[in-house]
CSV table of C-alpha atoms and ligand atoms in Angstrom, one decimal:
chain,number,residue,atom,x,y,z
A,102,MET,CA,9.3,-37.0,-119.4
A,103,SER,CA,9.1,-36.2,-122.7
A,104,ASP,CA,11.1,-35.0,-125.9
A,105,THR,CA,11.3,-31.3,-125.2
A,106,ASN,CA,14.7,-29.6,-124.0
A,107,ALA,CA,12.5,-26.6,-122.9
A,108,LEU,CA,10.7,-28.9,-120.8
A,109,ASP,CA,13.4,-30.7,-119.3
A,110,ALA,CA,15.8,-27.5,-119.0
A,111,LEU,CA,12.4,-26.5,-117.1
A,112,ILE,CA,12.0,-29.7,-114.7
A,113,GLN,CA,15.8,-28.8,-114.2
A,114,ALA,CA,16.0,-25.2,-113.1
A,115,LEU,CA,12.7,-25.4,-110.9
A,116,ARG,CA,14.8,-28.1,-109.3
A,117,ARG,CA,17.1,-25.3,-107.9
A,118,LEU,CA,14.4,-24.7,-105.6
A,119,PRO,CA,14.3,-25.5,-101.5
A,120,GLY,CA,12.2,-28.7,-100.8
A,121,VAL,CA,10.8,-29.4,-105.0
A,122,GLY,CA,11.9,-32.8,-106.0
A,123,VAL,CA,11.8,-34.2,-109.4
A,124,LYS,CA,7.8,-35.4,-109.2
A,125,SER,CA,7.3,-31.6,-107.5
A,126,ALA,CA,9.0,-30.3,-110.7
A,127,GLN,CA,7.1,-31.9,-113.3
A,128,ARG,CA,4.3,-31.4,-111.6
A,129,MET,CA,4.7,-27.5,-111.2
A,130,ALA,CA,5.9,-28.2,-115.2
A,131,PHE,CA,3.0,-29.2,-116.5
A,132,HIS,CA,0.5,-26.8,-114.2
A,133,LEU,CA,2.5,-24.3,-115.7
A,134,LEU,CA,2.7,-25.5,-119.4
A,135,GLN,CA,-1.4,-26.7,-119.7
A,136,HIS,CA,-3.1,-24.9,-117.1
A,137,ASP,CA,-1.8,-21.8,-116.6
A,138,ARG,CA,0.8,-19.9,-119.2
A,139,PRO,CA,0.4,-16.1,-117.9
A,140,GLY,CA,1.5,-17.2,-114.2
A,141,ALA,CA,4.6,-18.2,-116.5
A,142,GLN,CA,5.2,-15.4,-117.7
A,143,LEU,CA,4.4,-13.2,-114.3
A,144,LEU,CA,6.9,-15.6,-112.4
A,145,ALA,CA,9.9,-15.3,-115.6
A,146,GLN,CA,9.0,-11.7,-114.9
A,147,ALA,CA,9.2,-11.8,-111.7
A,148,LEU,CA,12.7,-13.5,-110.9
A,149,HIS,CA,14.2,-11.1,-113.2
A,150,GLU,CA,12.7,-8.0,-111.6
A,151,ALA,CA,13.7,-9.1,-108.3
A,152,SER,CA,17.1,-10.5,-109.1
A,153,ALA,CA,17.7,-6.8,-111.2
A,154,HIS,CA,16.8,-4.9,-108.0
A,155,VAL,CA,16.7,-6.4,-105.1
A,156,HIS,CA,20.1,-6.1,-103.0
A,157,HIS,CA,20.8,-5.9,-99.4
A,158,CYS,CA,20.2,-2.6,-97.0
A,159,GLU,CA,24.0,-0.6,-96.3
A,160,ARG,CA,22.7,-0.6,-92.9
A,161,CYS,CA,20.8,-3.8,-91.7
A,162,HIS,CA,21.4,-5.8,-94.7
A,163,THR,CA,18.2,-7.2,-95.1
A,164,PHE,CA,16.7,-7.4,-98.7
A,165,THR,CA,15.0,-4.0,-100.5
A,166,GLU,CA,15.5,-2.0,-103.7
A,167,ALA,CA,16.7,1.2,-101.9
A,168,GLN,CA,20.4,1.8,-100.4
A,169,VAL,CA,18.7,1.9,-97.3
A,170,CYS,CA,15.2,0.3,-96.3
A,171,ALA,CA,12.4,1.7,-95.0
A,172,THR,CA,12.5,1.1,-91.9
A,173,CYS,CA,16.1,1.6,-91.5
A,174,GLU,CA,15.1,5.0,-92.6
A,175,ASP,CA,12.3,5.7,-90.4
A,176,VAL,CA,12.4,8.0,-88.1
A,177,ARG,CA,10.0,7.2,-85.4
A,178,ARG,CA,12.0,4.0,-84.8
A,179,ASP,CA,13.8,4.1,-81.5
A,180,ARG,CA,17.7,4.0,-82.7
A,181,SER,CA,18.7,2.5,-79.1
A,182,GLN,CA,17.2,-0.6,-79.9
A,183,LEU,CA,19.3,-3.0,-82.1
A,184,CYS,CA,17.4,-6.0,-82.8
A,185,VAL,CA,19.5,-9.4,-84.5
A,186,VAL,CA,17.2,-11.9,-86.5
A,187,GLU,CA,18.7,-14.8,-88.7
A,188,THR,CA,16.5,-13.6,-91.8
A,189,PRO,CA,13.8,-10.4,-93.2
A,190,ALA,CA,10.6,-13.3,-92.5
A,191,ASP,CA,12.1,-13.5,-88.9
A,192,GLN,CA,12.0,-9.3,-89.1
A,193,SER,CA,8.1,-9.5,-90.0
A,194,ALA,CA,8.1,-12.1,-87.6
A,195,MET,CA,8.9,-9.4,-85.2
A,196,GLU,CA,7.3,-6.5,-86.6
A,197,ARG,CA,3.8,-8.1,-87.1
A,198,THR,CA,4.2,-8.3,-82.8
A,199,GLY,CA,3.9,-4.5,-82.8
A,200,ALA,CA,5.0,-5.0,-79.7
A,201,TYR,CA,8.7,-4.0,-81.2
A,202,LYS,CA,9.7,0.0,-81.8
A,203,GLY,CA,13.6,-0.2,-82.6
A,204,LEU,CA,15.9,-1.0,-85.6
A,205,TYR,CA,17.1,-4.8,-86.6
A,206,PHE,CA,20.7,-5.8,-88.3
A,207,VAL,CA,19.5,-9.0,-90.8
A,208,LEU,CA,22.1,-11.9,-91.2
A,209,MET,CA,20.5,-13.6,-93.6
A,210,GLY,CA,21.5,-16.7,-92.0
A,211,LYS,CA,23.0,-18.2,-89.3
A,212,LEU,CA,26.0,-20.3,-88.4
A,213,SER,CA,26.6,-23.3,-89.6
A,214,PRO,CA,30.1,-24.3,-90.2
A,215,LEU,CA,28.8,-28.1,-91.4
A,216,ASP,CA,27.2,-25.7,-94.1
A,217,GLY,CA,30.5,-23.2,-94.5
A,218,VAL,CA,28.8,-20.8,-93.2
A,219,GLY,CA,31.0,-18.5,-90.1
A,220,PRO,CA,30.8,-14.8,-88.8
A,221,ASN,CA,32.7,-13.6,-91.6
A,222,ASP,CA,29.8,-15.0,-94.3
A,223,LEU,CA,26.9,-13.4,-91.6
A,224,GLY,CA,28.7,-9.8,-91.5
A,225,LEU,CA,29.4,-9.9,-87.8
A,226,LYS,CA,32.4,-7.3,-87.4
A,227,LYS,CA,29.4,-5.3,-89.4
A,228,LEU,CA,27.3,-5.8,-86.3
A,229,PHE,CA,29.6,-5.3,-84.0
A,230,GLU,CA,30.5,-2.2,-85.3
A,231,ARG,CA,27.1,-1.1,-85.5
A,232,ALA,CA,26.6,-2.0,-81.5
A,233,CYS,CA,29.5,-0.3,-80.8
A,234,ASP,CA,28.7,3.0,-82.6
A,235,GLY,CA,27.0,5.0,-79.2
A,236,VAL,CA,23.8,5.0,-80.3
A,237,VAL,CA,22.8,2.1,-79.6
A,238,GLN,CA,22.2,0.6,-75.9
A,239,GLU,CA,20.6,-2.5,-76.1
A,240,VAL,CA,21.2,-5.4,-78.4
A,241,ILE,CA,18.7,-7.7,-78.8
A,242,LEU,CA,19.5,-11.6,-79.6
A,243,ALA,CA,16.5,-12.9,-81.6
A,244,THR,CA,18.4,-15.4,-83.6
A,245,ASN,CA,15.8,-18.7,-83.9
A,246,PHE,CA,15.8,-21.1,-80.4
A,247,THR,CA,17.4,-23.8,-82.8
A,248,ALA,CA,20.4,-25.7,-82.1
A,249,GLU,CA,22.3,-23.2,-85.3
A,250,GLY,CA,20.2,-20.1,-83.5
A,251,GLU,CA,21.3,-20.9,-80.0
A,252,ALA,CA,25.4,-21.0,-81.2
A,253,THR,CA,24.9,-17.9,-83.5
A,254,ALA,CA,23.0,-16.2,-80.5
A,255,TYR,CA,25.8,-17.4,-78.4
A,256,VAL,CA,28.5,-16.8,-80.8
A,257,ILE,CA,27.5,-12.7,-81.3
A,258,ALA,CA,27.1,-12.8,-77.6
A,259,GLU,CA,30.6,-13.3,-76.8
A,260,GLY,CA,32.2,-11.0,-79.1
A,261,LEU,CA,29.5,-8.2,-77.8
A,262,LYS,CA,30.5,-8.6,-74.1
A,263,THR,CA,34.3,-8.7,-75.4
A,264,ARG,CA,33.7,-5.0,-76.5
A,265,GLY,CA,32.0,-4.5,-72.7
A,266,LEU,CA,27.9,-5.0,-73.7
A,267,ARG,CA,25.8,-7.2,-72.4
A,268,PRO,CA,23.0,-8.0,-74.9
A,269,THR,CA,19.5,-9.4,-74.3
A,270,ARG,CA,17.6,-12.3,-75.8
A,271,LEU,CA,14.5,-13.0,-76.4
A,272,ALA,CA,12.8,-15.4,-73.1
A,273,ARG,CA,12.5,-19.0,-73.9
A,274,GLY,CA,9.1,-20.1,-72.3
A,275,VAL,CA,5.4,-21.3,-73.3
A,276,PRO,CA,4.0,-20.2,-75.8
A,277,VAL,CA,0.9,-18.8,-75.5
A,278,GLY,CA,-1.8,-19.7,-75.7
A,279,SER,CA,-0.2,-23.4,-74.5
A,280,GLU,CA,-1.3,-26.7,-72.4
A,281,LEU,CA,1.4,-27.4,-69.9
A,282,GLU,CA,0.5,-31.2,-71.2
A,283,TYR,CA,1.0,-30.5,-74.7
A,284,VAL,CA,4.3,-28.5,-74.4
A,285,ASP,CA,7.6,-30.0,-74.7
A,286,LEU,CA,9.6,-30.8,-70.8
A,287,GLY,CA,12.5,-28.9,-72.7
A,288,THR,CA,10.7,-25.8,-72.9
A,289,ILE,CA,8.5,-26.0,-70.0
A,290,ALA,CA,11.6,-26.3,-67.8
A,291,HIS,CA,13.8,-23.2,-69.4
A,292,ALA,CA,10.2,-21.7,-68.8
A,293,LEU,CA,11.2,-22.7,-65.3
A,294,VAL,CA,14.6,-21.3,-65.2
A,295,ASP,CA,13.7,-18.1,-67.5
A,296,ARG,CA,10.9,-18.0,-64.4
A,297,ARG,CA,9.7,-14.2,-63.9
B,285,MET,CA,8.3,-10.0,-96.3
B,286,SER,CA,10.0,-6.2,-96.2
B,287,ASP,CA,9.9,-3.4,-98.1
B,288,THR,CA,10.4,-3.9,-101.6
B,289,ASN,CA,8.3,-4.4,-104.7
B,290,ALA,CA,9.5,-6.3,-106.8
B,291,LEU,CA,10.4,-8.9,-104.2
B,292,ASP,CA,6.8,-9.5,-102.8
B,293,ALA,CA,6.1,-10.0,-106.8
B,294,LEU,CA,8.4,-12.7,-106.8
B,295,ILE,CA,6.6,-14.9,-103.8
B,296,GLN,CA,3.0,-13.6,-105.4
B,297,ALA,CA,5.0,-15.4,-108.7
B,298,LEU,CA,6.3,-18.6,-106.9
B,299,ARG,CA,2.7,-19.0,-105.0
B,300,ARG,CA,0.6,-19.5,-108.3
B,301,LEU,CA,3.3,-22.6,-108.8
B,302,PRO,CA,0.7,-26.2,-107.2
B,303,GLY,CA,1.6,-26.8,-103.8
B,304,VAL,CA,3.9,-23.9,-103.1
B,305,GLY,CA,1.7,-21.9,-99.6
B,306,VAL,CA,3.4,-18.2,-98.7
B,307,LYS,CA,5.8,-19.6,-96.0
B,308,SER,CA,7.1,-21.9,-99.4
B,309,ALA,CA,7.2,-19.0,-101.8
B,310,GLN,CA,9.1,-16.9,-98.7
B,311,ARG,CA,11.6,-19.1,-98.2
B,312,MET,CA,12.0,-19.7,-102.5
B,313,ALA,CA,12.2,-16.2,-103.0
B,314,PHE,CA,14.6,-15.4,-100.0
B,315,HIS,CA,17.1,-18.3,-100.9
B,316,LEU,CA,16.9,-17.2,-104.1
B,317,LEU,CA,17.5,-14.0,-104.2
B,318,GLN,CA,20.1,-14.6,-101.2
B,319,HIS,CA,22.2,-17.4,-102.5
B,320,ASP,CA,21.4,-18.3,-105.6
B,321,ARG,CA,20.5,-15.2,-107.9
B,322,PRO,CA,21.9,-17.4,-111.1
B,323,GLY,CA,19.1,-20.1,-110.6
B,324,ALA,CA,16.4,-16.7,-109.9
B,325,GLN,CA,17.9,-16.6,-113.9
B,326,LEU,CA,18.0,-19.9,-115.2
B,327,LEU,CA,14.6,-20.6,-114.2
B,328,ALA,CA,13.3,-16.9,-115.9
B,329,GLN,CA,14.9,-17.8,-118.8
B,330,ALA,CA,13.9,-21.8,-118.2
B,331,LEU,CA,10.2,-20.4,-118.1
B,332,HIS,CA,10.5,-18.2,-121.0
B,333,GLU,CA,11.8,-20.8,-123.5
B,334,ALA,CA,9.6,-23.4,-122.3
B,335,SER,CA,6.4,-20.7,-122.6
B,336,ALA,CA,7.8,-19.7,-126.5
B,337,HIS,CA,8.7,-23.8,-128.0
B,338,VAL,CA,6.3,-26.2,-125.9
B,339,HIS,CA,2.9,-26.4,-127.3
B,340,HIS,CA,1.0,-30.0,-127.9
B,341,CYS,CA,1.6,-32.5,-130.8
B,342,GLU,CA,-1.0,-32.6,-132.8
B,343,ARG,CA,-1.0,-36.5,-132.8
B,344,CYS,CA,-1.3,-37.6,-129.3
B,345,HIS,CA,-1.2,-34.2,-127.4
B,346,THR,CA,1.5,-34.3,-125.1
B,347,PHE,CA,3.7,-32.1,-124.6
B,348,THR,CA,6.0,-31.4,-127.7
B,349,GLU,CA,8.6,-28.8,-129.6
B,350,ALA,CA,7.7,-29.9,-132.8
B,351,GLN,CA,4.8,-30.3,-134.9
B,352,VAL,CA,4.3,-34.2,-134.6
B,353,CYS,CA,6.3,-35.2,-131.1
B,354,ALA,CA,9.5,-38.0,-131.5
B,355,THR,CA,7.2,-40.8,-130.3
B,356,CYS,CA,4.3,-40.4,-132.9
B,357,GLU,CA,7.5,-40.5,-135.3
B,358,ASP,CA,8.6,-43.1,-134.4
B,359,VAL,CA,8.3,-45.7,-136.8
B,360,ARG,CA,9.1,-48.7,-135.0
B,361,ARG,CA,6.3,-47.9,-133.1
B,362,ASP,CA,2.9,-50.9,-133.2
B,363,ARG,CA,0.1,-48.7,-135.1
B,364,SER,CA,-2.5,-50.6,-134.1
B,365,GLN,CA,-2.5,-49.9,-130.4
B,366,LEU,CA,-3.4,-46.7,-129.0
B,367,CYS,CA,-2.3,-46.6,-124.9
B,368,VAL,CA,-4.8,-43.8,-123.6
B,369,VAL,CA,-3.2,-41.3,-120.6
B,370,GLU,CA,-3.4,-38.8,-118.4
B,371,THR,CA,0.0,-36.8,-118.4
B,372,PRO,CA,3.4,-36.4,-120.2
B,373,ALA,CA,4.0,-38.4,-116.6
B,374,ASP,CA,2.0,-40.9,-116.7
B,375,GLN,CA,3.5,-41.7,-120.4
B,376,SER,CA,7.1,-41.1,-118.4
B,377,ALA,CA,6.2,-43.9,-116.2
B,378,MET,CA,4.8,-46.2,-119.0
B,379,GLU,CA,7.6,-45.7,-121.1
B,380,ARG,CA,9.7,-46.8,-118.4
B,381,THR,CA,8.6,-50.6,-118.5
B,382,GLY,CA,9.3,-51.3,-121.7
B,383,ALA,CA,6.9,-53.5,-122.2
B,384,TYR,CA,4.5,-50.8,-124.1
B,385,LYS,CA,6.2,-50.0,-127.4
B,386,GLY,CA,2.7,-49.1,-129.0
B,387,LEU,CA,1.3,-45.0,-129.6
B,388,TYR,CA,0.0,-42.9,-126.9
B,389,PHE,CA,-2.5,-40.5,-126.3
B,390,VAL,CA,-1.8,-38.2,-123.6
B,391,LEU,CA,-5.6,-36.8,-121.9
B,392,MET,CA,-3.5,-34.1,-120.5
B,393,GLY,CA,-6.0,-34.6,-117.6
B,394,LYS,CA,-8.9,-36.6,-116.5
B,395,LEU,CA,-12.4,-35.9,-116.5
B,396,SER,CA,-12.9,-33.6,-113.3
B,397,PRO,CA,-17.2,-32.1,-113.6
B,398,LEU,CA,-16.5,-30.2,-110.4
B,399,ASP,CA,-13.0,-28.1,-111.5
B,400,GLY,CA,-15.6,-28.0,-115.5
B,401,VAL,CA,-12.9,-30.0,-117.0
B,402,GLY,CA,-15.6,-31.9,-118.8
B,403,PRO,CA,-15.0,-34.2,-122.1
B,404,ASN,CA,-14.2,-31.8,-125.0
B,405,ASP,CA,-11.6,-30.2,-122.7
B,406,LEU,CA,-10.0,-33.2,-123.3
B,407,GLY,CA,-10.6,-33.7,-126.9
B,408,LEU,CA,-11.9,-36.7,-126.9
B,409,LYS,CA,-13.7,-36.4,-130.1
B,410,LYS,CA,-10.0,-35.9,-131.8
B,411,LEU,CA,-9.5,-39.6,-129.7
B,412,PHE,CA,-12.9,-41.3,-130.5
B,413,GLU,CA,-11.5,-40.0,-134.5
B,414,ARG,CA,-7.8,-41.7,-133.7
B,415,ALA,CA,-10.0,-44.7,-132.3
B,416,CYS,CA,-11.9,-45.0,-136.0
B,417,ASP,CA,-9.0,-43.9,-137.9
B,418,GLY,CA,-8.8,-48.5,-139.3
B,419,VAL,CA,-5.1,-48.8,-138.0
B,420,VAL,CA,-5.7,-48.5,-134.3
B,421,GLN,CA,-6.5,-52.8,-133.6
B,422,GLU,CA,-6.3,-51.9,-129.3
B,423,VAL,CA,-7.5,-48.8,-127.4
B,424,ILE,CA,-5.7,-49.7,-123.8
B,425,LEU,CA,-7.2,-47.3,-121.3
B,426,ALA,CA,-4.1,-46.5,-118.8
B,427,THR,CA,-5.5,-43.7,-117.1
B,428,ASN,CA,-4.8,-43.9,-112.9
B,429,PHE,CA,-7.2,-45.4,-110.9
B,430,THR,CA,-8.7,-43.0,-108.9
B,431,ALA,CA,-12.1,-41.8,-108.4
B,432,GLU,CA,-11.5,-39.4,-111.4
B,433,GLY,CA,-9.2,-41.8,-113.7
B,434,GLU,CA,-11.9,-44.9,-113.1
B,435,ALA,CA,-14.4,-42.2,-114.5
B,436,THR,CA,-12.6,-41.0,-117.3
B,437,ALA,CA,-11.8,-44.5,-118.5
B,438,TYR,CA,-15.7,-45.7,-117.9
B,439,VAL,CA,-16.7,-42.8,-120.3
B,440,ILE,CA,-14.0,-43.9,-122.8
B,441,ALA,CA,-15.0,-46.7,-122.8
B,442,GLU,CA,-18.3,-46.2,-123.2
B,443,GLY,CA,-17.1,-43.9,-126.7
B,444,LEU,CA,-15.9,-46.3,-127.8
B,445,LYS,CA,-18.4,-49.1,-127.4
B,446,THR,CA,-21.2,-47.1,-129.1
B,447,ARG,CA,-18.6,-46.9,-131.4
B,448,GLY,CA,-17.9,-50.6,-131.6
B,449,LEU,CA,-14.5,-50.6,-130.1
B,450,ARG,CA,-13.8,-52.6,-126.9
B,451,PRO,CA,-10.8,-50.9,-125.3
B,452,THR,CA,-8.8,-52.7,-122.5
B,453,ARG,CA,-7.7,-51.6,-119.4
B,454,LEU,CA,-4.4,-51.8,-117.2
B,455,ALA,CA,-5.6,-54.9,-115.0
B,456,ARG,CA,-5.4,-53.0,-111.0
B,457,GLY,CA,-4.4,-56.5,-108.9
B,458,VAL,CA,-1.1,-57.1,-105.7
B,459,PRO,CA,1.7,-54.8,-107.0
B,460,VAL,CA,5.0,-56.6,-107.6
B,461,GLY,CA,6.9,-57.0,-104.4
B,462,SER,CA,4.2,-57.1,-101.9
B,463,GLU,CA,3.6,-58.7,-99.0
B,464,LEU,CA,-0.4,-59.0,-99.4
B,465,GLU,CA,-1.1,-58.4,-95.3
B,466,TYR,CA,0.3,-55.2,-96.5
B,467,VAL,CA,-2.0,-54.4,-99.8
B,468,ASP,CA,-5.1,-52.3,-99.2
B,469,LEU,CA,-8.2,-55.3,-99.5
B,470,GLY,CA,-10.0,-53.3,-102.3
B,471,THR,CA,-7.1,-54.2,-104.7
B,472,ILE,CA,-6.6,-57.2,-103.0
B,473,ALA,CA,-10.8,-57.7,-104.2
B,474,HIS,CA,-10.1,-56.2,-107.7
B,475,ALA,CA,-6.8,-58.6,-108.4
B,476,LEU,CA,-9.4,-61.7,-107.4
B,477,VAL,CA,-11.3,-60.4,-109.8
B,478,ASP,CA,-8.7,-60.2,-112.7
B,479,ARG,CA,-7.2,-63.3,-112.0
B,480,ARG,CA,-5.5,-65.2,-115.1
C,55,ZN,ZN1,17.6,-1.7,-93.3
C,56,ZN,ZN1,2.8,-37.6,-130.8
């Protein structure tokens, strides 16, 4: 982009962000240096702070600055239910429904053999221990309805069954507010199978 | 996303990047904290360094860490030609052609009245002084062929003409390697008008 090493280093560093190619990285660097230097300082500071202080809840694995996260600490939550989600964003979506009052186990990923993510990387051993602690009565598998999310749910379900537990899975079906005409056929077929 | 202030602050800071909405910012924060903490540190450091050391060349306005950039200092460049571009990325594109050996004036933007960017913000006064320094023989307007880029070129051309200079503009025309069938009609019409 020019003869400055600091600028080239910034463009290279921005490219490590997911979904950011060389053009986007150039545009971001240009924007920050030309129009938003306070934003650059703010982002640098936020990266330092988050790297230093954010780690994983020792009970549910989600991001937290404490040893145990606020959700796990919340005495009003129903400790007999454990919902397994892939990411904090998925957990956040579940929370926004207001329909779930139990606890979580956040995998912080999904099984992905091609990317080298196996059961050990997801801490499934810890999940199985937790599920068998005598407090948890129901494990709800809320991994995504993608190929990898389904495979992850399958592996967890098998592991729980060998331990005598029978997990539940979020229902597949037609999204609320959709017209059947515009819903993909696989979804309609699943909604038919899972009809109540 | 969770109960951590440091994480929320990081997501907010990432949203200041152009083209990054809340979902992208969440994905970026998750990626950095879960999979690439060295990348987070690298980016923080690069932002600090660039903010501290990158400023504008006092001759051409492009980004540089020196007082005058390497291009302006290069004695092999033809000082009689001055090419006006919008951004360092545009300058870089011109350089990659290998077809231009003159100097540059980088506007670091374009006229955009709706965004409050007027002639003073682009340093046009400095451009006009430079164009009239007796060394520059030809000013080549290489702003983009967008509505704002064309307006910018027009305003600069008018300013130069009142000073007795007659700038040139990059030719509009059919991109090399294109089939006419797939080129938009405005481009073909311009290529016809600008035929040689
Ligand atoms: Zn927790
Ligand atoms: Zn320069």
